[in-house]
Amino acid sequence: MSLCREIRPGVWWTGAIDWDRRLFDALIPLPNGTSYNSYLVKGSEKTALIDGVDPAMLGVLLDNLRELGVDKLDFIVSQHAEQDHSGAIKKLAELFPEAKIIGSAKCMELLVEFSLVDKNRVQEVKDGEKIYLGAKTLEFIHAPWVHWPDTIFTYLTEDRILFTCDFLGSHLATSDLYAIDTITVYEAAKRYYAEIMMPFRPNVKRHLERIKDLTIEVVAPSHGPLYDRPQFILDAYRDWSSDEVKNQVVLPYVSMHGSTRKMADYLVQALIKRGVGVKRFDLTVTDTGELAEALVDAATVVIGSPTILAGAHPLALYAAILANALRPKTRFASIFGSYGWGGKAPEQIKAAIPNLKVELIEPVMAKGYPKEADFRALDGLADQILAKHKEQGIA
Ligand code: FEO
């Protein structure tokens, strides 16, 4: 059964909702599924498809095109070569032999390399280039590195629709075409920003600046619902990508026999008593997407680890490596945990976060179960965090 939805006369959503997908990139949990948004734009002379769908959903896209009576495509716009949007383009190119596959030069190169698209079918579009479909004009805006080097946005001039591919999107399977349930969409979009966009924060800011003077009636990303009130998502992205941090500590920890957990609980209470917000994550059960989302605007991260085989617990190192890869705007970091007879847990965790531009606050490591002196040291850590947040004007 097909499910096309008209956005404006001559413009349809022709994508697929993936209610069941639970993992992306063999890494990112998708608790709410996702969608692969594809769009059909029919001018009076020519027809363009903007983005494909994940190859597993090609049948859904083809049903949608069939329902709209599409037997010929003049252009297939590939805004980004990752397989969830472009993995089916080789097949689409075979089914629509007249179609030119267009996108940035880098995208065309990646399509040939990753999806084995015939190199004679691809054609580069330059930044600012336009194509005319007859009463509908597509203008291409190069927006590299959010998150691959190939991304473009497409602006449908007459209808003032900005197609943004991954940018401004969310992994959210929903029957709503537009972001109506704004609380749910905000959370999904923030989590998505954390997982996909946060490592590229300077580019996010640059691209927001680039599109700020466009008149946009609809933002149409390639995952999740569209925005018919674009300010909602544009303001959220400005906030998340800004340099501002919040009076919050992200506290991921792991404990084997309870010593590190006791310290985690004590530190959480000490921070709350001082008016500092805390997001505590037991790494044995943590959804890494929630941890990533918490890192978007917290001023401080404190990682807790026991000592095992002379070093940090692998789950604590995983959290450190994840934070390092996501490059949040965190300003301060510290470490706590326990050890029995030595070990290098703090050194290993410190070495795992070179990308974080943080001031490191002295770690607190307890020998065995934490004792009075260790709790006083945790009080001292909480005092220092509060003092740092006050210096930042956020506490
Ligand atoms: Fe949704 Fe980068 O692909």
Tab-separated table of C-alpha atoms and ligand atoms in Angstrom:
chain	number	residue	atom	x	y	z
A	1	MET	CA	0.000	0.000	0.000
A	2	SER	CA	1.376	3.373	-0.914
A	3	LEU	CA	1.429	6.480	1.216
A	4	CYS	CA	2.124	9.686	-0.711
A	5	ARG	CA	1.283	12.956	0.911
A	6	GLU	CA	0.972	16.288	-0.833
A	7	ILE	CA	2.984	19.126	0.671
A	8	ARG	CA	2.147	21.743	-1.932
A	9	PRO	CA	0.578	21.400	-5.411
A	10	GLY	CA	3.119	19.427	-7.417
A	11	VAL	CA	5.228	18.481	-4.357
A	12	TRP	CA	4.770	15.173	-2.507
A	13	TRP	CA	6.360	13.244	0.308
A	14	THR	CA	7.080	9.855	-1.250
A	15	GLY	CA	9.255	8.289	1.441
A	16	ALA	CA	9.004	5.297	3.757
A	17	ILE	CA	8.394	5.019	7.497
A	18	ASP	CA	10.598	2.386	9.144
A	19	TRP	CA	8.702	1.632	12.353
A	20	ASP	CA	10.844	-1.399	13.221
A	21	ARG	CA	14.442	-0.286	12.738
A	22	ARG	CA	16.264	-0.295	16.054
A	23	LEU	CA	19.906	0.344	15.137
A	24	PHE	CA	21.742	2.614	12.749
A	25	ASP	CA	25.372	2.351	11.653
A	26	ALA	CA	25.541	-0.733	13.917
A	27	LEU	CA	25.970	1.864	16.664
A	28	ILE	CA	23.080	4.277	17.170
A	29	PRO	CA	19.974	2.980	18.967
A	30	LEU	CA	16.695	3.964	17.298
A	31	PRO	CA	14.086	3.558	20.067
A	32	ASN	CA	11.485	5.307	17.924
A	33	GLY	CA	12.329	3.887	14.494
A	34	THR	CA	12.970	6.364	11.687
A	35	SER	CA	11.796	7.443	8.273
A	36	TYR	CA	13.548	7.891	4.943
A	37	ASN	CA	11.939	10.938	3.386
A	38	SER	CA	11.939	11.157	-0.364
A	39	TYR	CA	10.198	13.939	-2.248
A	40	LEU	CA	8.737	14.251	-5.708
A	41	VAL	CA	8.657	17.668	-7.381
A	42	LYS	CA	6.655	17.885	-10.592
A	43	GLY	CA	7.109	20.980	-12.723
A	44	SER	CA	5.139	21.721	-15.867
A	45	GLU	CA	7.992	20.325	-17.950
A	46	LYS	CA	10.169	18.099	-15.830
A	47	THR	CA	10.034	15.924	-12.739
A	48	ALA	CA	12.637	15.483	-10.011
A	49	LEU	CA	12.941	13.068	-7.129
A	50	ILE	CA	14.807	14.446	-4.116
A	51	ASP	CA	16.602	11.670	-2.224
A	52	GLY	CA	15.802	7.980	-2.308
A	53	VAL	CA	15.126	5.674	0.612
A	54	ASP	CA	17.020	2.898	2.331
A	55	PRO	CA	17.400	0.006	-0.153
A	56	ALA	CA	15.219	-2.205	2.077
A	57	MET	CA	12.341	0.227	1.466
A	58	LEU	CA	12.719	0.721	-2.280
A	59	GLY	CA	9.442	-1.118	-2.919
A	60	VAL	CA	7.577	1.467	-0.810
A	61	LEU	CA	9.062	4.351	-2.780
A	62	LEU	CA	8.221	2.668	-6.097
A	63	ASP	CA	4.627	2.072	-4.972
A	64	ASN	CA	4.373	5.757	-4.077
A	65	LEU	CA	5.688	6.846	-7.474
A	66	ARG	CA	3.315	4.435	-9.191
A	67	GLU	CA	0.369	5.894	-7.292
A	68	LEU	CA	1.332	9.337	-8.527
A	69	GLY	CA	1.539	8.053	-12.093
A	70	VAL	CA	5.260	8.711	-12.402
A	71	ASP	CA	6.679	6.765	-15.332
A	72	LYS	CA	9.585	9.079	-16.067
A	73	LEU	CA	12.011	11.025	-13.889
A	74	ASP	CA	14.228	13.719	-15.374
A	75	PHE	CA	16.371	14.188	-12.275
A	76	ILE	CA	17.193	12.211	-9.179
A	77	VAL	CA	18.728	14.625	-6.686
A	78	SER	CA	21.067	12.829	-4.325
A	79	GLN	CA	21.654	15.274	-1.489
A	80	HIS	CA	23.968	12.886	0.358
A	81	ALA	CA	25.418	9.521	-0.638
A	82	GLU	CA	24.881	7.589	2.592
A	83	GLN	CA	23.003	4.386	1.902
A	84	ASP	CA	19.836	5.244	3.828
A	85	HIS	CA	19.126	7.919	1.207
A	86	SER	CA	21.101	6.810	-1.801
A	87	GLY	CA	21.669	3.064	-1.509
A	88	ALA	CA	18.744	2.435	-3.862
A	89	ILE	CA	19.810	4.951	-6.500
A	90	LYS	CA	21.581	2.392	-8.661
A	91	LYS	CA	18.284	0.510	-8.972
A	92	LEU	CA	16.301	3.740	-9.460
A	93	ALA	CA	18.704	4.728	-12.235
A	94	GLU	CA	18.006	1.434	-13.993
A	95	LEU	CA	14.227	1.816	-13.589
A	96	PHE	CA	14.260	5.429	-14.796
A	97	PRO	CA	16.796	5.386	-17.621
A	98	GLU	CA	16.209	9.024	-18.657
A	99	ALA	CA	17.008	10.373	-15.199
A	100	LYS	CA	20.197	12.301	-14.544
A	101	ILE	CA	21.584	11.668	-11.072
A	102	ILE	CA	22.674	15.026	-9.689
A	103	GLY	CA	24.408	16.222	-6.537
A	104	SER	CA	27.711	17.648	-5.334
A	105	ALA	CA	30.900	16.408	-7.012
A	106	LYS	CA	31.855	14.603	-3.808
A	107	CYS	CA	28.430	12.968	-3.595
A	108	MET	CA	28.669	11.785	-7.193
A	109	GLU	CA	32.098	10.300	-6.469
A	110	LEU	CA	30.779	8.525	-3.354
A	111	LEU	CA	27.703	7.213	-5.184
A	112	VAL	CA	29.945	5.551	-7.731
A	113	GLU	CA	32.259	4.171	-5.040
A	114	PHE	CA	29.728	3.033	-2.428
A	115	SER	CA	26.561	2.293	-4.352
A	116	LEU	CA	28.145	1.283	-7.651
A	117	VAL	CA	26.103	3.811	-9.631
A	118	ASP	CA	27.152	4.045	-13.294
A	119	LYS	CA	29.538	7.009	-13.513
A	120	ASN	CA	28.055	7.977	-16.884
A	121	ARG	CA	24.727	8.700	-15.208
A	122	VAL	CA	25.938	11.159	-12.553
A	123	GLN	CA	26.319	14.894	-12.968
A	124	GLU	CA	27.697	17.498	-10.580
A	125	VAL	CA	25.685	20.532	-9.543
A	126	LYS	CA	27.624	23.526	-8.270
A	127	ASP	CA	26.828	25.602	-5.232
A	128	GLY	CA	24.087	28.067	-6.227
A	129	GLU	CA	23.239	26.233	-9.444
A	130	LYS	CA	19.562	26.009	-10.378
A	131	ILE	CA	17.526	23.658	-12.474
A	132	TYR	CA	14.173	24.603	-13.972
A	133	LEU	CA	11.357	22.083	-13.987
A	134	GLY	CA	8.776	24.485	-15.405
A	135	ALA	CA	7.148	26.765	-12.804
A	136	LYS	CA	9.329	25.049	-10.199
A	137	THR	CA	12.992	25.857	-9.624
A	138	LEU	CA	15.446	23.844	-7.574
A	139	GLU	CA	18.416	25.783	-6.222
A	140	PHE	CA	21.286	23.820	-4.705
A	141	ILE	CA	23.155	24.960	-1.624
A	142	HIS	CA	26.350	23.121	-0.793
A	143	ALA	CA	26.443	22.270	2.911
A	144	PRO	CA	29.368	19.913	3.420
A	145	TRP	CA	30.291	18.140	6.651
A	146	VAL	CA	26.949	17.746	8.330
A	147	HIS	CA	27.939	14.951	8.541
A	148	TRP	CA	29.605	13.710	5.336
A	149	PRO	CA	31.624	15.910	2.970
A	150	ASP	CA	29.012	15.634	0.220
A	151	THR	CA	25.787	17.131	1.566
A	152	ILE	CA	23.697	19.680	-0.321
A	153	PHE	CA	20.425	21.350	0.555
A	154	THR	CA	17.800	21.960	-2.129
A	155	TYR	CA	15.613	25.059	-2.091
A	156	LEU	CA	12.369	24.944	-4.027
A	157	THR	CA	12.120	28.627	-4.800
A	158	GLU	CA	8.454	29.008	-5.756
A	159	ASP	CA	7.132	27.006	-2.796
A	160	ARG	CA	9.788	28.151	-0.317
A	161	ILE	CA	10.558	24.608	0.781
A	162	LEU	CA	14.070	23.831	1.982
A	163	PHE	CA	15.075	20.166	1.700
A	164	THR	CA	17.896	19.583	4.158
A	165	CYS	CA	18.665	15.846	4.071
A	166	ASP	CA	20.063	14.759	7.480
A	167	PHE	CA	20.361	18.354	8.737
A	168	LEU	CA	17.450	19.353	11.036
A	169	GLY	CA	16.129	15.780	10.928
A	170	SER	CA	15.168	13.224	13.549
A	171	HIS	CA	15.025	9.475	13.837
A	172	LEU	CA	11.318	9.275	14.514
A	173	ALA	CA	8.744	6.999	12.924
A	174	THR	CA	5.449	8.864	13.107
A	175	SER	CA	2.249	9.124	11.145
A	176	ASP	CA	2.480	12.925	11.429
A	177	LEU	CA	3.765	14.526	8.256
A	178	TYR	CA	4.633	17.673	10.222
A	179	ALA	CA	6.104	18.200	13.685
A	180	ILE	CA	2.854	18.502	15.658
A	181	ASP	CA	3.863	16.731	18.871
A	182	THR	CA	6.647	19.220	19.496
A	183	ILE	CA	7.809	17.720	22.809
A	184	THR	CA	8.445	14.320	21.220
A	185	VAL	CA	9.987	15.824	18.103
A	186	TYR	CA	12.241	18.151	20.123
A	187	GLU	CA	13.672	15.191	22.072
A	188	ALA	CA	14.139	13.078	18.934
A	189	ALA	CA	15.734	15.959	17.032
A	190	LYS	CA	18.067	16.801	19.927
A	191	ARG	CA	19.160	13.198	20.230
A	192	TYR	CA	19.703	13.080	16.469
A	193	TYR	CA	21.690	16.349	16.582
A	194	ALA	CA	23.853	14.860	19.365
A	195	GLU	CA	24.567	11.646	17.503
A	196	ILE	CA	25.054	12.991	14.001
A	197	MET	CA	25.612	16.752	13.959
A	198	MET	CA	27.366	17.655	17.218
A	199	PRO	CA	30.872	16.649	16.062
A	200	PHE	CA	30.441	19.229	13.272
A	201	ARG	CA	29.178	22.125	15.402
A	202	PRO	CA	31.155	24.857	13.567
A	203	ASN	CA	29.661	23.681	10.253
A	204	VAL	CA	26.185	23.569	11.761
A	205	LYS	CA	26.586	27.234	12.721
A	206	ARG	CA	27.974	28.113	9.299
A	207	HIS	CA	25.090	26.465	7.448
A	208	LEU	CA	22.488	28.051	9.735
A	209	GLU	CA	24.041	31.405	8.915
A	210	ARG	CA	23.995	30.587	5.203
A	211	ILE	CA	20.243	29.867	5.149
A	212	LYS	CA	19.166	32.564	7.577
A	213	ASP	CA	18.002	34.997	4.891
A	214	LEU	CA	16.027	32.437	2.896
A	215	THR	CA	12.278	32.664	3.185
A	216	ILE	CA	11.386	29.178	4.352
A	217	GLU	CA	7.792	28.016	4.722
A	218	VAL	CA	8.625	24.330	5.151
A	219	VAL	CA	11.793	22.575	6.245
A	220	ALA	CA	11.784	19.099	4.724
A	221	PRO	CA	14.522	16.898	6.172
A	222	SER	CA	15.154	13.337	5.040
A	223	HIS	CA	14.408	11.755	8.436
A	224	GLY	CA	11.461	12.396	10.738
A	225	PRO	CA	8.630	14.866	10.392
A	226	LEU	CA	8.736	18.079	8.342
A	227	TYR	CA	8.478	21.504	9.919
A	228	ASP	CA	5.747	23.880	8.738
A	229	ARG	CA	6.870	26.225	11.503
A	230	PRO	CA	10.595	26.163	10.658
A	231	GLN	CA	11.565	28.517	13.470
A	232	PHE	CA	10.994	25.692	15.944
A	233	ILE	CA	13.860	23.579	14.631
A	234	LEU	CA	16.056	26.481	13.490
A	235	ASP	CA	15.936	28.023	16.983
A	236	ALA	CA	16.665	24.628	18.571
A	237	TYR	CA	19.713	24.137	16.333
A	238	ARG	CA	20.930	27.657	17.135
A	239	ASP	CA	20.638	26.872	20.823
A	240	TRP	CA	22.329	23.457	20.656
A	241	SER	CA	25.167	24.643	18.422
A	242	SER	CA	25.766	27.882	20.369
A	243	ASP	CA	28.711	28.265	22.732
A	244	GLU	CA	26.393	28.432	25.748
A	245	VAL	CA	26.579	25.634	28.320
A	246	LYS	CA	24.177	24.789	31.135
A	247	ASN	CA	24.668	24.313	34.867
A	248	GLN	CA	24.693	20.546	34.454
A	249	VAL	CA	26.982	17.590	35.030
A	250	VAL	CA	26.791	14.455	32.912
A	251	LEU	CA	27.858	11.577	35.124
A	252	PRO	CA	28.354	8.238	33.365
A	253	TYR	CA	29.742	5.538	35.629
A	254	VAL	CA	30.151	1.795	35.944
A	255	SER	CA	30.599	-0.171	39.155
A	256	MET	CA	31.571	-3.827	39.666
A	257	HIS	CA	31.101	-4.321	43.414
A	258	GLY	CA	29.427	-1.108	44.577
A	259	SER	CA	32.373	1.160	45.488
A	260	THR	CA	32.151	3.363	42.410
A	261	ARG	CA	28.337	3.350	42.617
A	262	LYS	CA	28.521	4.603	46.217
A	263	MET	CA	30.808	7.409	45.049
A	264	ALA	CA	28.486	8.189	42.111
A	265	ASP	CA	25.481	8.446	44.392
A	266	TYR	CA	27.363	10.606	46.871
A	267	LEU	CA	28.596	12.951	44.160
A	268	VAL	CA	25.113	13.225	42.643
A	269	GLN	CA	23.727	14.294	46.031
A	270	ALA	CA	26.609	16.679	46.674
A	271	LEU	CA	25.994	18.378	43.311
A	272	ILE	CA	22.227	18.596	43.805
A	273	LYS	CA	22.763	20.163	47.255
A	274	ARG	CA	24.901	22.808	45.569
A	275	GLY	CA	22.247	23.564	42.960
A	276	VAL	CA	24.048	21.833	40.091
A	277	GLY	CA	21.918	19.680	37.770
A	278	VAL	CA	23.048	16.078	37.200
A	279	LYS	CA	22.312	13.452	34.576
A	280	ARG	CA	23.484	10.094	35.932
A	281	PHE	CA	24.034	7.120	33.639
A	282	ASP	CA	24.733	3.547	34.768
A	283	LEU	CA	26.784	2.447	31.787
A	284	THR	CA	25.712	-1.195	32.078
A	285	VAL	CA	22.202	-0.205	30.962
A	286	THR	CA	22.720	3.166	29.265
A	287	ASP	CA	21.160	3.983	25.921
A	288	THR	CA	24.113	5.714	24.250
A	289	GLY	CA	21.746	8.059	22.393
A	290	GLU	CA	20.485	9.407	25.729
A	291	LEU	CA	24.063	9.868	26.920
A	292	ALA	CA	24.944	11.704	23.693
A	293	GLU	CA	21.890	13.936	24.065
A	294	ALA	CA	22.853	14.819	27.644
A	295	LEU	CA	26.270	15.937	26.392
A	296	VAL	CA	24.790	18.566	24.045
A	297	ASP	CA	24.768	21.388	26.564
A	298	ALA	CA	26.189	20.229	29.921
A	299	ALA	CA	29.080	22.304	31.245
A	300	THR	CA	30.817	19.330	32.874
A	301	VAL	CA	31.295	15.607	32.426
A	302	VAL	CA	32.508	13.363	35.252
A	303	ILE	CA	33.261	9.722	34.447
A	304	GLY	CA	33.243	7.047	37.134
A	305	SER	CA	35.190	3.825	36.772
A	306	PRO	CA	36.438	0.977	38.914
A	307	THR	CA	39.855	-0.503	38.169
A	308	ILE	CA	40.032	-3.787	36.321
A	309	LEU	CA	43.102	-5.489	34.911
A	310	ALA	CA	45.170	-2.466	35.976
A	311	GLY	CA	43.072	0.055	34.086
A	312	ALA	CA	39.680	1.655	33.526
A	313	HIS	CA	36.613	-0.497	33.009
A	314	PRO	CA	35.977	-0.905	29.253
A	315	LEU	CA	32.472	0.591	29.603
A	316	ALA	CA	33.932	3.753	31.149
A	317	LEU	CA	36.455	3.931	28.321
A	318	TYR	CA	33.638	3.435	25.831
A	319	ALA	CA	31.813	6.445	27.306
A	320	ALA	CA	35.027	8.478	27.133
A	321	ILE	CA	35.691	7.463	23.519
A	322	LEU	CA	32.095	8.257	22.593
A	323	ALA	CA	32.275	11.709	24.206
A	324	ASN	CA	35.598	12.324	22.505
A	325	ALA	CA	34.151	11.433	19.091
A	326	LEU	CA	31.028	13.569	19.596
A	327	ARG	CA	33.053	16.659	20.588
A	328	PRO	CA	30.467	18.312	22.864
A	329	LYS	CA	31.043	21.886	24.034
A	330	THR	CA	31.698	20.653	27.583
A	331	ARG	CA	34.110	22.936	29.476
A	332	PHE	CA	35.167	20.814	32.467
A	333	ALA	CA	35.847	17.143	33.113
A	334	SER	CA	36.839	14.928	35.985
A	335	ILE	CA	37.079	11.275	36.961
A	336	PHE	CA	36.279	9.263	40.042
A	337	GLY	CA	36.303	5.613	41.007
A	338	SER	CA	38.021	2.969	43.038
A	339	TYR	CA	41.059	0.744	42.860
A	340	GLY	CA	42.493	-2.139	44.865
A	341	TRP	CA	46.221	-2.225	44.333
A	342	GLY	CA	47.124	0.447	41.837
A	343	GLY	CA	46.239	0.875	38.200
A	344	LYS	CA	45.923	3.629	35.678
A	345	ALA	CA	42.187	4.194	35.244
A	346	PRO	CA	42.339	8.043	35.369
A	347	GLU	CA	45.300	8.197	32.980
A	348	GLN	CA	43.552	5.934	30.475
A	349	ILE	CA	40.321	7.946	30.587
A	350	LYS	CA	42.224	11.229	30.222
A	351	ALA	CA	44.114	9.830	27.246
A	352	ALA	CA	40.814	8.865	25.591
A	353	ILE	CA	39.404	12.420	25.435
A	354	PRO	CA	41.954	14.563	23.551
A	355	ASN	CA	39.220	16.205	21.426
A	356	LEU	CA	37.419	17.634	24.428
A	357	LYS	CA	38.545	21.192	25.030
A	358	VAL	CA	38.077	20.824	28.760
A	359	GLU	CA	39.802	21.886	31.930
A	360	LEU	CA	40.477	18.702	33.891
A	361	ILE	CA	39.612	18.825	37.570
A	362	GLU	CA	41.709	16.556	39.800
A	363	PRO	CA	40.243	12.994	39.896
A	364	VAL	CA	39.021	11.369	43.105
A	365	MET	CA	40.091	7.716	43.388
A	366	ALA	CA	39.256	5.647	46.491
A	367	LYS	CA	41.279	2.631	47.615
A	368	GLY	CA	38.633	-0.064	48.055
A	369	TYR	CA	35.229	0.994	49.390
A	370	PRO	CA	34.974	4.793	49.789
A	371	LYS	CA	35.628	6.125	53.284
A	372	GLU	CA	35.226	9.431	55.054
A	373	ALA	CA	38.263	11.005	53.386
A	374	ASP	CA	36.958	9.953	49.959
A	375	PHE	CA	33.549	11.524	50.626
A	376	ARG	CA	35.286	14.744	51.691
A	377	ALA	CA	37.253	14.599	48.422
A	378	LEU	CA	33.985	14.195	46.502
A	379	ASP	CA	32.586	17.208	48.384
A	380	GLY	CA	35.696	19.052	47.249
A	381	LEU	CA	35.074	17.971	43.650
A	382	ALA	CA	31.463	19.193	43.856
A	383	ASP	CA	32.698	22.517	45.319
A	384	GLN	CA	35.135	22.952	42.471
A	385	ILE	CA	32.488	22.165	39.854
A	386	LEU	CA	30.127	24.713	41.399
A	387	ALA	CA	32.910	27.315	41.506
A	388	LYS	CA	33.754	26.679	37.822
A	389	HIS	CA	30.098	26.972	36.835
A	390	LYS	CA	29.855	30.237	38.792
A	391	GLU	CA	32.877	31.578	36.917
A	392	GLN	CA	30.999	30.773	33.700
A	393	GLY	CA	27.991	32.717	34.979
A	394	ILE	CA	25.701	29.683	34.787
A	395	ALA	CA	25.295	28.847	38.493
B	1	FEO	FE1	20.589	9.761	6.977
B	1	FEO	FE2	23.873	10.492	6.753
B	1	FEO	O1	22.315	9.588	6.356
